[in-house]
PDB file of C-alpha atoms in Angstrom:
ATOM      1  CA  MET A   1      33.065 -62.129  19.002  1.00 60.00           C
ATOM      2  CA  SER A   2      29.771 -61.774  20.756  1.00 92.00           C
ATOM      3  CA  THR A   3      26.465 -63.503  20.082  1.00 94.00           C
ATOM      4  CA  ALA A   4      22.898 -62.289  20.638  1.00 96.00           C
ATOM      5  CA  LEU A   5      19.530 -64.014  20.698  1.00 98.00           C
ATOM      6  CA  ILE A   6      16.740 -62.341  18.735  1.00 98.00           C
ATOM      7  CA  ILE A   7      13.264 -63.610  19.645  1.00 98.00           C
ATOM      8  CA  VAL A   8      10.856 -62.403  16.975  1.00 98.00           C
ATOM      9  CA  ASP A   9       7.128 -61.875  17.606  1.00 98.00           C
ATOM     10  CA  ILE A  10       6.296 -64.736  19.955  1.00 98.00           C
ATOM     11  CA  GLN A  11       3.084 -62.932  20.826  1.00 98.00           C
ATOM     12  CA  LYS A  12      -0.374 -64.004  21.944  1.00 98.00           C
ATOM     13  CA  ASP A  13      -2.167 -63.302  18.649  1.00 98.00           C
ATOM     14  CA  TYR A  14      -0.284 -66.263  17.125  1.00 98.00           C
ATOM     15  CA  PHE A  15      -1.631 -68.760  19.675  1.00 98.00           C
ATOM     16  CA  PRO A  16      -5.027 -70.498  19.960  1.00 97.00           C
ATOM     17  CA  ASN A  17      -7.853 -67.959  20.120  1.00 95.00           C
ATOM     18  CA  GLY A  18      -5.527 -65.240  18.816  1.00 97.00           C
ATOM     19  CA  LYS A  19      -6.287 -63.173  15.752  1.00 97.00           C
ATOM     20  CA  MET A  20      -3.657 -64.918  13.552  1.00 97.00           C
ATOM     21  CA  GLU A  21      -3.313 -68.454  14.921  1.00 97.00           C
ATOM     22  CA  LEU A  22      -0.314 -70.377  13.623  1.00 98.00           C
ATOM     23  CA  SER A  23       0.317 -74.094  13.262  1.00 97.00           C
ATOM     24  CA  ASN A  24       1.920 -75.533  16.435  1.00 97.00           C
ATOM     25  CA  PRO A  25       2.943 -72.241  18.052  1.00 98.00           C
ATOM     26  CA  GLU A  26       3.216 -73.924  21.462  1.00 98.00           C
ATOM     27  CA  LYS A  27       5.928 -76.301  20.247  1.00 98.00           C
ATOM     28  CA  ALA A  28       7.922 -73.464  18.685  1.00 98.00           C
ATOM     29  CA  ALA A  29       7.546 -71.329  21.818  1.00 98.00           C
ATOM     30  CA  ALA A  30       8.663 -74.221  24.049  1.00 98.00           C
ATOM     31  CA  ASN A  31      11.793 -74.665  21.920  1.00 98.00           C
ATOM     32  CA  ALA A  32      12.423 -70.905  21.898  1.00 98.00           C
ATOM     33  CA  ALA A  33      12.129 -70.983  25.701  1.00 98.00           C
ATOM     34  CA  LYS A  34      14.891 -73.628  25.864  1.00 97.00           C
ATOM     35  CA  VAL A  35      17.168 -71.452  23.736  1.00 97.00           C
ATOM     36  CA  LEU A  36      16.245 -68.399  25.824  1.00 97.00           C
ATOM     37  CA  GLU A  37      17.154 -70.266  29.008  1.00 96.00           C
ATOM     38  CA  TRP A  38      20.546 -71.187  27.537  1.00 95.00           C
ATOM     39  CA  PHE A  39      21.185 -67.530  26.674  1.00 95.00           C
ATOM     40  CA  ARG A  40      20.080 -66.435  30.137  1.00 95.00           C
ATOM     41  CA  GLN A  41      22.724 -68.712  31.593  1.00 92.00           C
ATOM     42  CA  ASN A  42      25.484 -67.899  29.083  1.00 90.00           C
ATOM     43  CA  HIS A  43      24.880 -64.531  27.353  1.00 87.00           C
ATOM     44  CA  LYS A  44      22.212 -62.859  29.492  1.00 90.00           C
ATOM     45  CA  GLU A  45      23.196 -59.356  28.421  1.00 92.00           C
ATOM     46  CA  ASN A  46      22.560 -60.182  24.747  1.00 96.00           C
ATOM     47  CA  ILE A  47      18.861 -61.069  24.593  1.00 97.00           C
ATOM     48  CA  PHE A  48      16.509 -59.084  22.378  1.00 98.00           C
ATOM     49  CA  HIS A  49      12.737 -59.598  22.313  1.00 98.00           C
ATOM     50  CA  VAL A  50      11.108 -58.164  19.191  1.00 98.00           C
ATOM     51  CA  GLN A  51       7.465 -57.159  19.585  1.00 98.00           C
ATOM     52  CA  HIS A  52       5.363 -56.331  16.539  1.00 98.00           C
ATOM     53  CA  ILE A  53       2.773 -53.586  17.026  1.00 98.00           C
ATOM     54  CA  ALA A  54       0.654 -52.988  13.928  1.00 96.00           C
ATOM     55  CA  SER A  55       0.842 -49.439  12.628  1.00 91.00           C
ATOM     56  CA  ASN A  56      -2.034 -50.124  10.240  1.00 90.00           C
ATOM     57  CA  PRO A  57      -5.324 -51.428  11.721  1.00 90.00           C
ATOM     58  CA  ALA A  58      -6.035 -53.181   8.404  1.00 92.00           C
ATOM     59  CA  MET A  59      -3.413 -55.765   9.413  1.00 91.00           C
ATOM     60  CA  GLY A  60      -6.083 -57.192  11.722  1.00 94.00           C
ATOM     61  CA  PHE A  61      -3.757 -58.458  14.453  1.00 97.00           C
ATOM     62  CA  PHE A  62      -1.063 -57.088  16.799  1.00 97.00           C
ATOM     63  CA  LEU A  63      -3.299 -54.069  17.183  1.00 96.00           C
ATOM     64  CA  PRO A  64      -2.073 -51.447  19.684  1.00 95.00           C
ATOM     65  CA  GLY A  65      -3.445 -51.876  23.190  1.00 95.00           C
ATOM     66  CA  THR A  66      -4.736 -55.415  22.646  1.00 96.00           C
ATOM     67  CA  GLU A  67      -3.825 -58.564  24.542  1.00 97.00           C
ATOM     68  CA  GLY A  68      -2.655 -60.103  21.262  1.00 97.00           C
ATOM     69  CA  THR A  69       0.418 -57.855  21.195  1.00 97.00           C
ATOM     70  CA  GLU A  70       1.670 -59.200  24.528  1.00 98.00           C
ATOM     71  CA  ILE A  71       4.761 -61.388  24.463  1.00 98.00           C
ATOM     72  CA  HIS A  72       3.779 -64.984  25.231  1.00 98.00           C
ATOM     73  CA  GLU A  73       4.487 -66.220  28.747  1.00 97.00           C
ATOM     74  CA  ALA A  74       6.792 -68.976  27.432  1.00 98.00           C
ATOM     75  CA  VAL A  75       9.408 -66.351  26.538  1.00 98.00           C
ATOM     76  CA  GLN A  76       8.395 -63.458  28.768  1.00 97.00           C
ATOM     77  CA  PRO A  77      11.227 -60.909  29.036  1.00 97.00           C
ATOM     78  CA  VAL A  78      12.919 -60.335  32.368  1.00 96.00           C
ATOM     79  CA  GLU A  79      14.299 -57.059  33.672  1.00 90.00           C
ATOM     80  CA  HIS A  80      17.658 -56.839  31.862  1.00 90.00           C
ATOM     81  CA  GLU A  81      16.411 -58.049  28.452  1.00 96.00           C
ATOM     82  CA  SER A  82      15.777 -55.567  25.642  1.00 96.00           C
ATOM     83  CA  ILE A  83      12.386 -55.194  23.980  1.00 98.00           C
ATOM     84  CA  ILE A  84      12.480 -53.847  20.443  1.00 98.00           C
ATOM     85  CA  VAL A  85       9.133 -52.628  19.082  1.00 98.00           C
ATOM     86  CA  LYS A  86       8.730 -52.953  15.329  1.00 98.00           C
ATOM     87  CA  HIS A  87       6.033 -52.080  12.803  1.00 97.00           C
ATOM     88  CA  PHE A  88       7.284 -54.054   9.792  1.00 96.00           C
ATOM     89  CA  ALA A  89       8.214 -57.675   9.035  1.00 96.00           C
ATOM     90  CA  ASN A  90      11.946 -56.893   9.164  1.00 98.00           C
ATOM     91  CA  SER A  91      13.041 -56.549  12.806  1.00 98.00           C
ATOM     92  CA  PHE A  92      15.785 -54.109  11.765  1.00 98.00           C
ATOM     93  CA  LEU A  93      13.618 -51.733   9.712  1.00 97.00           C
ATOM     94  CA  GLN A  94      13.116 -48.445  11.559  1.00 97.00           C
ATOM     95  CA  THR A  95      13.971 -49.993  14.953  1.00 98.00           C
ATOM     96  CA  GLU A  96      16.841 -49.696  17.416  1.00 98.00           C
ATOM     97  CA  LEU A  97      17.901 -53.337  16.963  1.00 98.00           C
ATOM     98  CA  GLU A  98      20.938 -52.706  14.771  1.00 98.00           C
ATOM     99  CA  ASN A  99      22.163 -49.839  16.969  1.00 97.00           C
ATOM    100  CA  GLN A 100      21.846 -51.937  20.106  1.00 97.00           C
ATOM    101  CA  LEU A 101      23.676 -54.860  18.506  1.00 97.00           C
ATOM    102  CA  LYS A 102      26.485 -52.529  17.402  1.00 97.00           C
ATOM    103  CA  GLU A 103      26.740 -50.990  20.886  1.00 96.00           C
ATOM    104  CA  LYS A 104      27.299 -54.471  22.312  1.00 95.00           C
ATOM    105  CA  GLU A 105      29.738 -55.360  19.517  1.00 96.00           C
ATOM    106  CA  ILE A 106      27.572 -58.311  18.446  1.00 97.00           C
ATOM    107  CA  THR A 107      28.841 -60.190  15.396  1.00 96.00           C
ATOM    108  CA  LYS A 108      26.618 -63.292  15.530  1.00 96.00           C
ATOM    109  CA  VAL A 109      22.866 -63.610  15.977  1.00 97.00           C
ATOM    110  CA  VAL A 110      20.622 -66.554  16.747  1.00 97.00           C
ATOM    111  CA  VAL A 111      17.041 -66.103  15.527  1.00 98.00           C
ATOM    112  CA  VAL A 112      13.861 -67.798  16.762  1.00 98.00           C
ATOM    113  CA  GLY A 113      10.218 -66.784  16.493  1.00 98.00           C
ATOM    114  CA  MET A 114       7.187 -66.324  14.328  1.00 98.00           C
ATOM    115  CA  MET A 115       6.100 -66.322  11.363  1.00 98.00           C
ATOM    116  CA  THR A 116       8.690 -68.295   9.421  1.00 98.00           C
ATOM    117  CA  HIS A 117       7.444 -67.121   6.026  1.00 98.00           C
ATOM    118  CA  MET A 118       7.273 -63.457   6.926  1.00 97.00           C
ATOM    119  CA  CYS A 119       9.066 -61.873   9.896  1.00 98.00           C
ATOM    120  CA  ILE A 120      11.632 -64.645  10.367  1.00 98.00           C
ATOM    121  CA  ASP A 121      12.525 -64.647   6.677  1.00 98.00           C
ATOM    122  CA  ALA A 122      12.763 -60.833   6.557  1.00 98.00           C
ATOM    123  CA  THR A 123      14.795 -60.624   9.774  1.00 98.00           C
ATOM    124  CA  VAL A 124      17.265 -63.369   8.854  1.00 98.00           C
ATOM    125  CA  ARG A 125      17.890 -61.895   5.408  1.00 98.00           C
ATOM    126  CA  ALA A 126      18.347 -58.394   6.867  1.00 98.00           C
ATOM    127  CA  ALA A 127      20.729 -59.672   9.562  1.00 98.00           C
ATOM    128  CA  VAL A 128      22.929 -61.283   6.925  1.00 98.00           C
ATOM    129  CA  ASP A 129      22.760 -58.214   4.681  1.00 97.00           C
ATOM    130  CA  LEU A 130      23.958 -56.149   7.665  1.00 98.00           C
ATOM    131  CA  GLY A 131      26.919 -58.466   8.182  1.00 97.00           C
ATOM    132  CA  TYR A 132      25.803 -60.686  11.060  1.00 98.00           C
ATOM    133  CA  GLU A 133      26.712 -64.364  11.099  1.00 96.00           C
ATOM    134  CA  THR A 134      23.242 -65.827  11.522  1.00 97.00           C
ATOM    135  CA  THR A 135      21.890 -69.051  12.991  1.00 97.00           C
ATOM    136  CA  LEU A 136      18.212 -69.904  12.577  1.00 98.00           C
ATOM    137  CA  ILE A 137      16.721 -72.438  14.963  1.00 98.00           C
ATOM    138  CA  GLU A 138      13.963 -73.751  12.741  1.00 98.00           C
ATOM    139  CA  ASP A 139      11.964 -75.779  15.256  1.00 98.00           C
ATOM    140  CA  ALA A 140      11.767 -72.689  17.471  1.00 98.00           C
ATOM    141  CA  CYS A 141       9.766 -71.019  14.677  1.00 98.00           C
ATOM    142  CA  ALA A 142       6.183 -71.404  13.488  1.00 98.00           C
ATOM    143  CA  THR A 143       4.069 -70.365  10.535  1.00 98.00           C
ATOM    144  CA  ARG A 144       0.666 -71.135   9.014  1.00 98.00           C
ATOM    145  CA  GLU A 145      -0.801 -72.456   5.803  1.00 97.00           C
ATOM    146  CA  LEU A 146      -0.883 -70.089   2.867  1.00 97.00           C
ATOM    147  CA  SER A 147      -2.950 -69.993  -0.262  1.00 96.00           C
ATOM    148  CA  TYR A 148      -2.758 -68.522  -3.715  1.00 95.00           C
ATOM    149  CA  GLN A 149      -5.815 -68.705  -5.925  1.00 96.00           C
ATOM    150  CA  ASP A 150      -7.050 -72.299  -5.508  1.00 95.00           C
ATOM    151  CA  ASN A 151      -3.731 -73.631  -4.191  1.00 96.00           C
ATOM    152  CA  VAL A 152      -3.368 -74.243  -0.469  1.00 97.00           C
ATOM    153  CA  VAL A 153       0.124 -74.823   0.913  1.00 97.00           C
ATOM    154  CA  PRO A 154       0.150 -76.614   4.294  1.00 97.00           C
ATOM    155  CA  ALA A 155       2.006 -74.882   7.130  1.00 97.00           C
ATOM    156  CA  GLU A 156       4.719 -77.539   7.308  1.00 97.00           C
ATOM    157  CA  GLN A 157       5.511 -77.083   3.602  1.00 97.00           C
ATOM    158  CA  VAL A 158       5.510 -73.302   3.976  1.00 97.00           C
ATOM    159  CA  HIS A 159       7.905 -73.602   6.923  1.00 97.00           C
ATOM    160  CA  TYR A 160      10.351 -75.968   5.245  1.00 97.00           C
ATOM    161  CA  SER A 161      10.269 -74.059   1.949  1.00 97.00           C
ATOM    162  CA  PHE A 162      11.400 -70.883   3.679  1.00 97.00           C
ATOM    163  CA  VAL A 163      13.867 -72.646   5.983  1.00 97.00           C
ATOM    164  CA  SER A 164      15.470 -74.483   3.061  1.00 97.00           C
ATOM    165  CA  ALA A 165      15.728 -71.229   1.100  1.00 97.00           C
ATOM    166  CA  LEU A 166      17.569 -69.602   4.004  1.00 97.00           C
ATOM    167  CA  GLN A 167      19.887 -72.563   4.668  1.00 97.00           C
ATOM    168  CA  GLY A 168      23.427 -71.987   3.536  1.00 90.00           C
ATOM    169  CA  MET A 169      23.552 -68.619   1.847  1.00 91.00           C
ATOM    170  CA  TYR A 170      21.652 -66.774   4.575  1.00 95.00           C
ATOM    171  CA  ALA A 171      21.848 -68.817   7.727  1.00 97.00           C
ATOM    172  CA  ASP A 172      23.120 -71.858   9.481  1.00 96.00           C
ATOM    173  CA  VAL A 173      19.782 -73.593  10.005  1.00 97.00           C
ATOM    174  CA  THR A 174      19.618 -76.007  12.920  1.00 96.00           C
ATOM    175  CA  THR A 175      17.276 -77.502  15.510  1.00 97.00           C
ATOM    176  CA  THR A 176      16.951 -76.663  19.181  1.00 97.00           C
ATOM    177  CA  GLU A 177      18.524 -79.954  20.217  1.00 96.00           C
ATOM    178  CA  ASP A 178      21.467 -79.605  17.835  1.00 95.00           C
ATOM    179  CA  PHE A 179      22.009 -76.003  18.891  1.00 95.00           C
ATOM    180  CA  LEU A 180      22.021 -76.822  22.592  1.00 94.00           C
ATOM    181  CA  GLN A 181      24.179 -79.944  22.218  1.00 91.00           C
ATOM    182  CA  GLN A 182      26.668 -78.818  19.582  1.00 83.00           C
ATOM    183  CA  LYS A 183      26.515 -75.294  18.234  1.00 68.00           C
ATOM    184  CA  ALA A 184      26.065 -73.399  21.485  1.00 63.00           C
ATOM    185  CA  VAL A 185      29.475 -74.534  22.716  1.00 65.00           C
ATOM    186  CA  THR A 186      31.140 -72.548  19.913  1.00 68.00           C
ATOM    187  CA  LEU A 187      29.513 -69.257  20.934  1.00 66.00           C
TER     188      LEU A 187
END
């Protein structure tokens, strides 16, 4: 069995002064960088960076040709790491990700990235639907507050609502520390 790391949308538009700033993106990126470093030392051929490029300008961020689409320096890809460009929340939808995972005979994926309530949720659910044993490292993810009518849901509640919904049926949800100390040894 082979395991891959999927780093979803850790891009500049999600950081301070970006067009879609998240809550605590630096902390999530720092944790993702720790997981990335572990993979570089142990599974360097199985690292996939997913980069969202908006196909519709109405999205307002990740616009083609802008600095906001650039992958953040905390998790900057190196030469042998794959970059998968996507145009939808689901990292598998109309991308080469599934084909590349199949080529490498990947059976397990570890997911980190941004936004928990959108692209992480869609990617984790799709990975499981496609048959991958999936681990989500929740503190290597970030999101933002959401609102509906007059109700505002703080970012932390948004994050933990989605993480708790994924736990169990869709993913083994863990923290960076627990992954590096316990779970990584089983990969």
